[in-house]
Short mmCIF file of C-alpha atoms in Angstrom, two decimals:
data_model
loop_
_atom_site.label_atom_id
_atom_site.label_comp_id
_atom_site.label_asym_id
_atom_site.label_seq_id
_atom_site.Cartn_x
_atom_site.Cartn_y
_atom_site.Cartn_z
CA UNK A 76 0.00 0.00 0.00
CA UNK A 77 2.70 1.90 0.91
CA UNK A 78 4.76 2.21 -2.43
CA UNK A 79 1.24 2.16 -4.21
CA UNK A 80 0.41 6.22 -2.35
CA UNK A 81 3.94 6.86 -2.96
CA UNK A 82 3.78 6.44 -6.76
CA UNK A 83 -0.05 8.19 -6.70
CA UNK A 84 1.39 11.22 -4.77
CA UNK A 85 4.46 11.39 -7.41
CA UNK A 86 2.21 10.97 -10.35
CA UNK A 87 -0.42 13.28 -8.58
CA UNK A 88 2.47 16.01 -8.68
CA UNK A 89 3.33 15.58 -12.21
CA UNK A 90 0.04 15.55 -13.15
CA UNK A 91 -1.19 18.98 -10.93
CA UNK A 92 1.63 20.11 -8.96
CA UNK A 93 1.63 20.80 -5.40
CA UNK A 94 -1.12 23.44 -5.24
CA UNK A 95 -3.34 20.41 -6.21
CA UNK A 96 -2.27 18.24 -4.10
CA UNK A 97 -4.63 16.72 -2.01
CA UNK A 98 -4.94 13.19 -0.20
CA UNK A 99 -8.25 12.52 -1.33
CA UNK A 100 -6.75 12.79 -4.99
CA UNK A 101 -3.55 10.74 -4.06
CA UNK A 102 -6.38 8.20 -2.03
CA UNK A 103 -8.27 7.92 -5.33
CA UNK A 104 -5.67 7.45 -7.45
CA UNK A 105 -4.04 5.05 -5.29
CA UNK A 106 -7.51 2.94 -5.45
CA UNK A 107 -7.63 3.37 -1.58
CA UNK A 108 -9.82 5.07 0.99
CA UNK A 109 -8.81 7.88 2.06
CA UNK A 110 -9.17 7.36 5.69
CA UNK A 111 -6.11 4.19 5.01
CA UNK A 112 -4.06 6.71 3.72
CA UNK A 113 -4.58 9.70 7.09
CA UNK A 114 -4.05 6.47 9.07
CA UNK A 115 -0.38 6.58 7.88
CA UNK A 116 -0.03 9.95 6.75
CA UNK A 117 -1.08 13.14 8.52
CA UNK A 118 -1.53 15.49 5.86
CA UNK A 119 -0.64 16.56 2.39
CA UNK A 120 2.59 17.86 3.86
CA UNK A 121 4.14 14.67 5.78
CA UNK A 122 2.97 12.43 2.34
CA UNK A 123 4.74 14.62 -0.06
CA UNK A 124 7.52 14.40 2.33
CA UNK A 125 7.74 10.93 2.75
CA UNK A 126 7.02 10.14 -0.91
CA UNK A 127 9.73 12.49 -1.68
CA UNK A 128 12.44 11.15 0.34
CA UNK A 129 12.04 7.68 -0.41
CA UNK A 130 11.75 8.28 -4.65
CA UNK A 131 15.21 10.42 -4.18
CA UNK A 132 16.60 7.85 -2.06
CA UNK A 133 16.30 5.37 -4.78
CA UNK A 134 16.83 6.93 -7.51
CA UNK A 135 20.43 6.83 -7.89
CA UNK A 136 22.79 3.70 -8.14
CA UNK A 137 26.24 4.70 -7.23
CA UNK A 138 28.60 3.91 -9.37
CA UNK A 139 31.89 1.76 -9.56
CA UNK A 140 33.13 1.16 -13.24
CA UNK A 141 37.00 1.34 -11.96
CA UNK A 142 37.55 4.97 -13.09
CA UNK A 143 36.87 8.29 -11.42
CA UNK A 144 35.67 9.69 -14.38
CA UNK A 145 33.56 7.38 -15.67
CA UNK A 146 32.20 6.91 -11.96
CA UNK A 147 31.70 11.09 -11.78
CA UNK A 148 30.37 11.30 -15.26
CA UNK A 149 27.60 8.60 -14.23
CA UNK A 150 26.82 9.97 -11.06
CA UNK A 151 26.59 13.70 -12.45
CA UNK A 152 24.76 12.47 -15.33
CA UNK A 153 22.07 10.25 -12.69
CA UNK A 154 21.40 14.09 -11.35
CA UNK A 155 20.65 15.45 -14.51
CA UNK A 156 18.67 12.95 -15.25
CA UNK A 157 16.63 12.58 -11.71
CA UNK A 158 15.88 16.19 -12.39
CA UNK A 159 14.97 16.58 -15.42
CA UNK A 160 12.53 13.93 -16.24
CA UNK A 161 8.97 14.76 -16.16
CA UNK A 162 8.89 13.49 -12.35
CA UNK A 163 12.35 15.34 -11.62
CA UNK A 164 10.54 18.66 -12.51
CA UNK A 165 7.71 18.35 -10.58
CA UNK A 166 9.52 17.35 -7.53
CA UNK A 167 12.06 20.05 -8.29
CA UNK A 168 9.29 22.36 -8.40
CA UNK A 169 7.49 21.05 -5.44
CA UNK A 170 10.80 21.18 -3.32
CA UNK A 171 11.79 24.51 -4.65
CA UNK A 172 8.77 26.42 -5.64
CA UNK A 173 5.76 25.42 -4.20
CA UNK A 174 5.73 24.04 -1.02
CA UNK A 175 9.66 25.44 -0.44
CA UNK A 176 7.52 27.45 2.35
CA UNK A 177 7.08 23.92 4.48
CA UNK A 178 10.12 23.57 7.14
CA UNK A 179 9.87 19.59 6.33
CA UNK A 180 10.74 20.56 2.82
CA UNK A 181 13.70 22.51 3.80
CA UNK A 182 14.49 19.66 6.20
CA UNK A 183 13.99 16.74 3.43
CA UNK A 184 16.15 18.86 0.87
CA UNK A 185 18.89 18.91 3.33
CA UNK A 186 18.38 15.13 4.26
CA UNK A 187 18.26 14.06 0.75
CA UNK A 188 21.25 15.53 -0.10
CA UNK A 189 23.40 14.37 2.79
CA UNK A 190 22.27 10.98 2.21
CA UNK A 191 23.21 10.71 -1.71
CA UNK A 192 26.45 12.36 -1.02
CA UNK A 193 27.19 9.68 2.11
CA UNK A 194 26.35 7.32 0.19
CA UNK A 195 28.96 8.36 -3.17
CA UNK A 196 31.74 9.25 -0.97
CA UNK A 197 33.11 5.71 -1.92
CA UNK A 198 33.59 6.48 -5.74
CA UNK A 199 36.09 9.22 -3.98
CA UNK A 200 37.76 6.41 -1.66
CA UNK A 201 37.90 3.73 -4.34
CA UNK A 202 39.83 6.68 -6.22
CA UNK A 203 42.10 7.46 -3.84
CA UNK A 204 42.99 4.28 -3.14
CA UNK A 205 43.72 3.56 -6.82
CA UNK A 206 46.47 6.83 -7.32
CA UNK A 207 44.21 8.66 -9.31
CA UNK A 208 43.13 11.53 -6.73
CA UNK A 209 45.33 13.31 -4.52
CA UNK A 210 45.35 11.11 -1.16
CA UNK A 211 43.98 14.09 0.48
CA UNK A 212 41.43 14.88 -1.51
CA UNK A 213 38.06 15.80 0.41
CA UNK A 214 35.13 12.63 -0.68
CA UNK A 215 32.37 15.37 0.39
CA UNK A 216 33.79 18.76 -1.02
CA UNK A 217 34.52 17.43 -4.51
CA UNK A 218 31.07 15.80 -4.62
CA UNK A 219 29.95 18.98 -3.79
CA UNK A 220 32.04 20.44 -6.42
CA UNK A 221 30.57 18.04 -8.70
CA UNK A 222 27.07 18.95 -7.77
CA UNK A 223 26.93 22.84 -7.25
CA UNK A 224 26.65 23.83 -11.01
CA UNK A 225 23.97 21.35 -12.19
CA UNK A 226 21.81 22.89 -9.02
CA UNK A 227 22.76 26.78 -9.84
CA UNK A 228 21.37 26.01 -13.14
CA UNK A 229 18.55 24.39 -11.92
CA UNK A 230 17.74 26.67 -9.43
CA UNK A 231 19.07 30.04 -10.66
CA UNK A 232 20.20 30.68 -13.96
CA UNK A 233 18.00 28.27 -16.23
CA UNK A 234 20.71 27.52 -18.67
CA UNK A 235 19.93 24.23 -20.42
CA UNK A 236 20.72 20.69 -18.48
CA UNK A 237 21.74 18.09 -19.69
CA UNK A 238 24.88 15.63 -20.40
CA UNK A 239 27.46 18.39 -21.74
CA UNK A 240 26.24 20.04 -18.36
CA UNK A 241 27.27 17.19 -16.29
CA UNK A 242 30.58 16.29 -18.34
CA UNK A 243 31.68 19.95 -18.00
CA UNK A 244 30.97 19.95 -13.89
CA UNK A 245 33.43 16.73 -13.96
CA UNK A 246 35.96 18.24 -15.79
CA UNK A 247 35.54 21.34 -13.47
CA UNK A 248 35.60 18.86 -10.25
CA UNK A 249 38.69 16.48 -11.47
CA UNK A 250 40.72 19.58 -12.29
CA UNK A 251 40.11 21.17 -8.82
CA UNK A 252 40.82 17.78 -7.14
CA UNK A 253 43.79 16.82 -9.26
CA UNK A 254 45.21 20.79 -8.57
CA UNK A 255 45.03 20.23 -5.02
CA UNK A 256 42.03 22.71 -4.83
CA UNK A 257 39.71 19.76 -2.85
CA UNK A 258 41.86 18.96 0.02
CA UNK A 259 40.51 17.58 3.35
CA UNK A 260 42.19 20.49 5.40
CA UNK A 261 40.35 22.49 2.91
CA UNK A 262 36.68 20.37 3.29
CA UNK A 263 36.60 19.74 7.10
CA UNK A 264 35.58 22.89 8.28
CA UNK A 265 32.21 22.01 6.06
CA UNK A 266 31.13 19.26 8.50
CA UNK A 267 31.42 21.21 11.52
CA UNK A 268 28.04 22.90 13.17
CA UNK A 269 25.32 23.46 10.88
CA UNK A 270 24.93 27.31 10.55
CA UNK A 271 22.13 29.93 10.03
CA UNK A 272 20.03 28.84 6.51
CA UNK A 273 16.54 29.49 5.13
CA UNK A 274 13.61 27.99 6.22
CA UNK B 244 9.10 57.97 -2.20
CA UNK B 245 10.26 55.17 -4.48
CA UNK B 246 13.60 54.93 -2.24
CA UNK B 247 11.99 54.90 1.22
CA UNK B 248 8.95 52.50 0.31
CA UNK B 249 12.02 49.97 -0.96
CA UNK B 250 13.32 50.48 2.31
CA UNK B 251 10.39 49.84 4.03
CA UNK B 252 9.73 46.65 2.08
CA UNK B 253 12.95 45.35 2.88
CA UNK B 254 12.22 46.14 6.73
CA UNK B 255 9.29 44.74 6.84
CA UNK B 256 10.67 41.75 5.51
CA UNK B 257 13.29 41.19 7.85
CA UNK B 258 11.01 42.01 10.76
CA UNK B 259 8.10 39.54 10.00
CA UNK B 260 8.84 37.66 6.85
CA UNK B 261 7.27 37.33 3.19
CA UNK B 262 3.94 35.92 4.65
CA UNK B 263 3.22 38.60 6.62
CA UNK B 264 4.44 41.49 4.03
CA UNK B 265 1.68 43.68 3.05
CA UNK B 266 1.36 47.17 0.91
CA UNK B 267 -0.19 48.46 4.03
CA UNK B 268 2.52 47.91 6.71
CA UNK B 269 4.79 48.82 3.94
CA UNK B 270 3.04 52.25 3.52
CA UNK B 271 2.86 53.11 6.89
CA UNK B 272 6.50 52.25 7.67
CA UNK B 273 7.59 54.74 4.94
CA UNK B 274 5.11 56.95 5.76
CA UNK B 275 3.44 57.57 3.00
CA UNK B 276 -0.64 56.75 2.44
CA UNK B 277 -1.22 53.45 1.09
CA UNK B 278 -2.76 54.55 -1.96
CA UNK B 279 0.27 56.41 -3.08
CA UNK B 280 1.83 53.47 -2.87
CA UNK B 281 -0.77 51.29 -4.91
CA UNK B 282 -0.66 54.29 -7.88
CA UNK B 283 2.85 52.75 -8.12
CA UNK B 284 2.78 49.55 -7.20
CA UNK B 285 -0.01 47.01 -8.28
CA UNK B 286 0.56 44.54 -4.89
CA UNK B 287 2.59 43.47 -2.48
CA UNK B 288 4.50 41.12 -4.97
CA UNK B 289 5.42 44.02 -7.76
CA UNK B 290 6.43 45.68 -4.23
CA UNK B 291 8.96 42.69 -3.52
CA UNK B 292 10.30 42.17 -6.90
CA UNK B 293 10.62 45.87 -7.71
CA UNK B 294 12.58 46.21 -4.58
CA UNK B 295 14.30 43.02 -4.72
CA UNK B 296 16.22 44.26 -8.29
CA UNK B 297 16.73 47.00 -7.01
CA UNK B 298 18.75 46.26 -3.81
CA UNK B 299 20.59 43.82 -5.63
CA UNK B 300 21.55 45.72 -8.27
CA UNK B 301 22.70 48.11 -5.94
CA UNK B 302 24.42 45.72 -3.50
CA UNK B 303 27.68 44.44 -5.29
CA UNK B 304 30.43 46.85 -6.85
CA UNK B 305 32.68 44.96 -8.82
CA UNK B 306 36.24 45.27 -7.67
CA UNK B 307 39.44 45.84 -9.69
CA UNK B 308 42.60 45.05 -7.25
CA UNK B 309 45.12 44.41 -10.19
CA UNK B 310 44.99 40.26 -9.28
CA UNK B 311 42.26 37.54 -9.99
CA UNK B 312 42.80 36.32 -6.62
CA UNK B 313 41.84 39.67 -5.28
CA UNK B 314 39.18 40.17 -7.24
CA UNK B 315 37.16 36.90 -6.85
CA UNK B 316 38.00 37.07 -3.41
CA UNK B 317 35.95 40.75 -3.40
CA UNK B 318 33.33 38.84 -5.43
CA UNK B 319 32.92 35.94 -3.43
CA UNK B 320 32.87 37.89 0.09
CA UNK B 321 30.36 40.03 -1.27
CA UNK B 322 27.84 37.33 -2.21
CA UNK B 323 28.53 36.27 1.73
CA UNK B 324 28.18 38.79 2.75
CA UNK B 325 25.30 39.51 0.79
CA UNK B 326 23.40 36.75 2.10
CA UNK B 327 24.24 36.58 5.50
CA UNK B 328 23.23 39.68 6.64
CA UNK B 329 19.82 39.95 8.08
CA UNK B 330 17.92 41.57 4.91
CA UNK B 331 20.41 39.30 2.97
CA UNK B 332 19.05 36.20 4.57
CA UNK B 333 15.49 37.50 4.29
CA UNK B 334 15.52 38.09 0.84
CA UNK B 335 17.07 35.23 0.08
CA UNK B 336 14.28 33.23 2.83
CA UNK B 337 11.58 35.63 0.62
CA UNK B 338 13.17 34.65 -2.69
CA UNK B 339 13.57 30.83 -2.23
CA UNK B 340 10.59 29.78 0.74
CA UNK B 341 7.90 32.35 1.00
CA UNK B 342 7.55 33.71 -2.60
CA UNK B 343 9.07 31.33 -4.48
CA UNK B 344 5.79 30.14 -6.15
CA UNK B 345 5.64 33.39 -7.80
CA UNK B 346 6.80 33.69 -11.53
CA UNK B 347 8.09 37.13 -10.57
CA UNK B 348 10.04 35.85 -8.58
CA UNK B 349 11.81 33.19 -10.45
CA UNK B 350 12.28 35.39 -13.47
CA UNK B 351 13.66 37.91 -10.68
CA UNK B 352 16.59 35.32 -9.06
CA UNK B 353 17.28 34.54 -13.11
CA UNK B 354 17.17 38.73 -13.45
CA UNK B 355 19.45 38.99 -10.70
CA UNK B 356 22.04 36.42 -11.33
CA UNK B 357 22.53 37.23 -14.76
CA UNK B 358 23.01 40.93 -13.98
CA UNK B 359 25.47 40.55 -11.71
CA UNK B 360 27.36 38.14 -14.02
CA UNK B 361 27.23 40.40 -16.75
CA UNK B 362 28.60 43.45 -14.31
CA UNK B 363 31.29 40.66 -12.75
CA UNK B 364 32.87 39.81 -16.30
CA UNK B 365 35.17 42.33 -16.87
CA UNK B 366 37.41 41.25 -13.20
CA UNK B 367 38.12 37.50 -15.62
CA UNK B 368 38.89 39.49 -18.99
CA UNK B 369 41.17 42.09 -17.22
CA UNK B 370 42.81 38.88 -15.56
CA UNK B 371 43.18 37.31 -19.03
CA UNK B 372 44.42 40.72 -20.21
CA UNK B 373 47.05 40.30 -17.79
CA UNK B 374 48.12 37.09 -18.59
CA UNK B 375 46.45 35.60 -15.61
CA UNK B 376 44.37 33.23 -16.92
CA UNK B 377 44.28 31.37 -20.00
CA UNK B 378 43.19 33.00 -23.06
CA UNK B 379 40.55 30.68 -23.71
CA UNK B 380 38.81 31.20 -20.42
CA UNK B 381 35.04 31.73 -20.83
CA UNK B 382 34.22 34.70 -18.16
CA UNK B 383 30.78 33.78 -17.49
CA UNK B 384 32.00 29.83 -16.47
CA UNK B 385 34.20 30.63 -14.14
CA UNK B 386 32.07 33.21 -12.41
CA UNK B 387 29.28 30.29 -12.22
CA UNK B 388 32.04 28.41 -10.91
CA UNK B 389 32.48 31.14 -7.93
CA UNK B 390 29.11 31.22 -7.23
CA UNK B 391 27.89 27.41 -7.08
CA UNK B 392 29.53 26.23 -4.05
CA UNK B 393 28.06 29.31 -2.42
CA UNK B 394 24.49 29.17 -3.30
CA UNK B 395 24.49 25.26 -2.98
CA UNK B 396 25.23 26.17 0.94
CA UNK B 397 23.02 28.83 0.93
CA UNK B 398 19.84 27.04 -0.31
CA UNK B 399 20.64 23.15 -0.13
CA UNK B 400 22.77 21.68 2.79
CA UNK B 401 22.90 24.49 5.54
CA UNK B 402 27.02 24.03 6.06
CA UNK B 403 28.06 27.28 7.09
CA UNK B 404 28.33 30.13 4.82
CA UNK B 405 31.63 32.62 5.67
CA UNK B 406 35.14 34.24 4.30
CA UNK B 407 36.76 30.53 3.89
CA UNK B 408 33.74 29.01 2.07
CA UNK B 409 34.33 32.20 -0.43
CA UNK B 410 37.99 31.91 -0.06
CA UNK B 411 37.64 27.97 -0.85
CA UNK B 412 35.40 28.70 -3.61
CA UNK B 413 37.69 31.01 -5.27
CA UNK B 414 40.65 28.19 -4.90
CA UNK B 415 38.40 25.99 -7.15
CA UNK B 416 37.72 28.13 -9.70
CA UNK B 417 40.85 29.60 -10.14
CA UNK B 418 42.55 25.85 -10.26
CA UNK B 419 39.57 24.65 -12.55
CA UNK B 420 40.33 27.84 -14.92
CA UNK B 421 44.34 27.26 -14.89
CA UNK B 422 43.80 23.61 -15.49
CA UNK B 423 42.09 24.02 -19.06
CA UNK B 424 38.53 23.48 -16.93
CA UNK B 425 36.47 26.59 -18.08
CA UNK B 426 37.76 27.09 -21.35
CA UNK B 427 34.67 28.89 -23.83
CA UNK B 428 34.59 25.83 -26.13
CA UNK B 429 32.86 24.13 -23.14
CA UNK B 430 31.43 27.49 -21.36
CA UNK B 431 29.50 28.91 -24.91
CA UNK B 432 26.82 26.12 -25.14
CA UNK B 433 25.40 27.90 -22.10
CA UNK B 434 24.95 31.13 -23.08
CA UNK B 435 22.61 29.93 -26.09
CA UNK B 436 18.77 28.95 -25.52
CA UNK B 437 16.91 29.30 -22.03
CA UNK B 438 16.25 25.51 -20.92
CA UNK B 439 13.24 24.42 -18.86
CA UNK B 440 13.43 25.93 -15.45
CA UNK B 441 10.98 25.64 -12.73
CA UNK B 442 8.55 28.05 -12.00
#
């Protein structure tokens, strides 16, 4: 039942956006009543939440083809790809633009991204350990490297997307790493406190 | 009166937020009559973009030190500093929570970000002038490049936001842009059609 409101809620978004967004819709669509689905789920907020995290959780397969940039070009390429897909949009724009207002949307943003960069820190440490980054390199700051310029475009600037996009933000990423631009001393002050952002 | 009703927008928005912003309180904190502020102003939402553009336009002068590491230094301090400061960190809360469902607004970030680019550009073709940089290197990348990291903190994972988060940012893009990274054969495909971007 479970994965069944998940995948209404998703499609619910793509279909209306989040403005629409209702649990009686998601109930309907799902082919359930909509007193199974408040037994589980409080409100429109805590479903779109839930639905969210778990879609962007497994989305993306981390790589290990036995090269750094093969490994960086598929994992920059699988966030192209999440978010520009006709689901990727509407959860963009959910997380983003319409219910951005929601503190559980600034939390899940947060969450989601902390957990997809745990979890590709080991393309970094299978690198290392082969010679072909700096031994010092930084796992987290170069995936962030690798990830700010597919989100400014996303969020900001609205330049086009897509796999030149994520090529040119591994180039950008190896090049920092390999100039000793990505180092841990560098990185570590990044996992500190969390300070002061919007919500 | 255009001045001091921009003003009192931005107050207003730092004291109680986007939700609570209205052409009324804005009137009577610049004390002017409400209705001379509708003659100019259709609502509270031509209020916030008019004086969003305009206090970001305003915000950032574009520094000439003699040195690229200077001057993206300047740059990337000033977009700290920008939005750290109390009406920095509300418009940025207003641009990106509160009224980010409005098209204004998302045309206004685009507005924003591309004017400042455009104003930032001559700091990498002086540096190229200078022999600082390769020839090749494509003003508006590398600028991106300076600005990612920053706004991925700012709106996505909450790490703190201060001088060595610009300082580190700077270190990448200058390494990136010495290491053949940001050349314009990669950089021009971005400057040509407006992709989908969520609104």
């Amino acid at each position: 039942m479970r994965a069944a409101v998940h995948a209404a809620t998703l499609a619910e978004l793509v279909d209306r956006g989040y403005a629409a967004l209702s649990v009686e819709n998601v109930a309907q669509r799902a082919g359930v009543h909509k007193t199974t689905v408040y037994r589980r789920w409080k409100d429109r907020e805590s479903l779109l939440t839930d639905a969210l995290a778990e879609h962007m959780a497994m989305d993306i397969p981390v790589p290990d083809t036995g090269a750094i940039e093969t490994d960086l070009a598929a994992l920059a390429r699988s966030i192209v790809q999440t978010f520009t897909s006709p689901t990727g949009q509407a959860i963009l724009a959910a997380m983003f633009t319409g219910a951005a207002h929601l503190p559980e949307i600034a939390a899940a943003r947060r969450q989601v991204f902390d957990d997809r960069l745990a979890r590709a820190e080991p393309v970094v440490t299978r690198a290392i350990q082969r010679g072909e980054l700096p031994g010092d390199t930084d796992p987290a700051e170069l995936l962030k490297t690798l990830a700010a310029p597919i989100y400014l475009r996303l969020l900001i600037t609205a330049d086009p997307v897509d796999e030149t996009t994520a090529d040119q933000a591994v180039l950008v990423a190896l090049t920092a790493a390999r100039g000793g631009a990505l180092r841990t001393d560098h990185g570590a002050r990044g996992q500190g406190r969390k300070g002061p952002v919007i919500s």
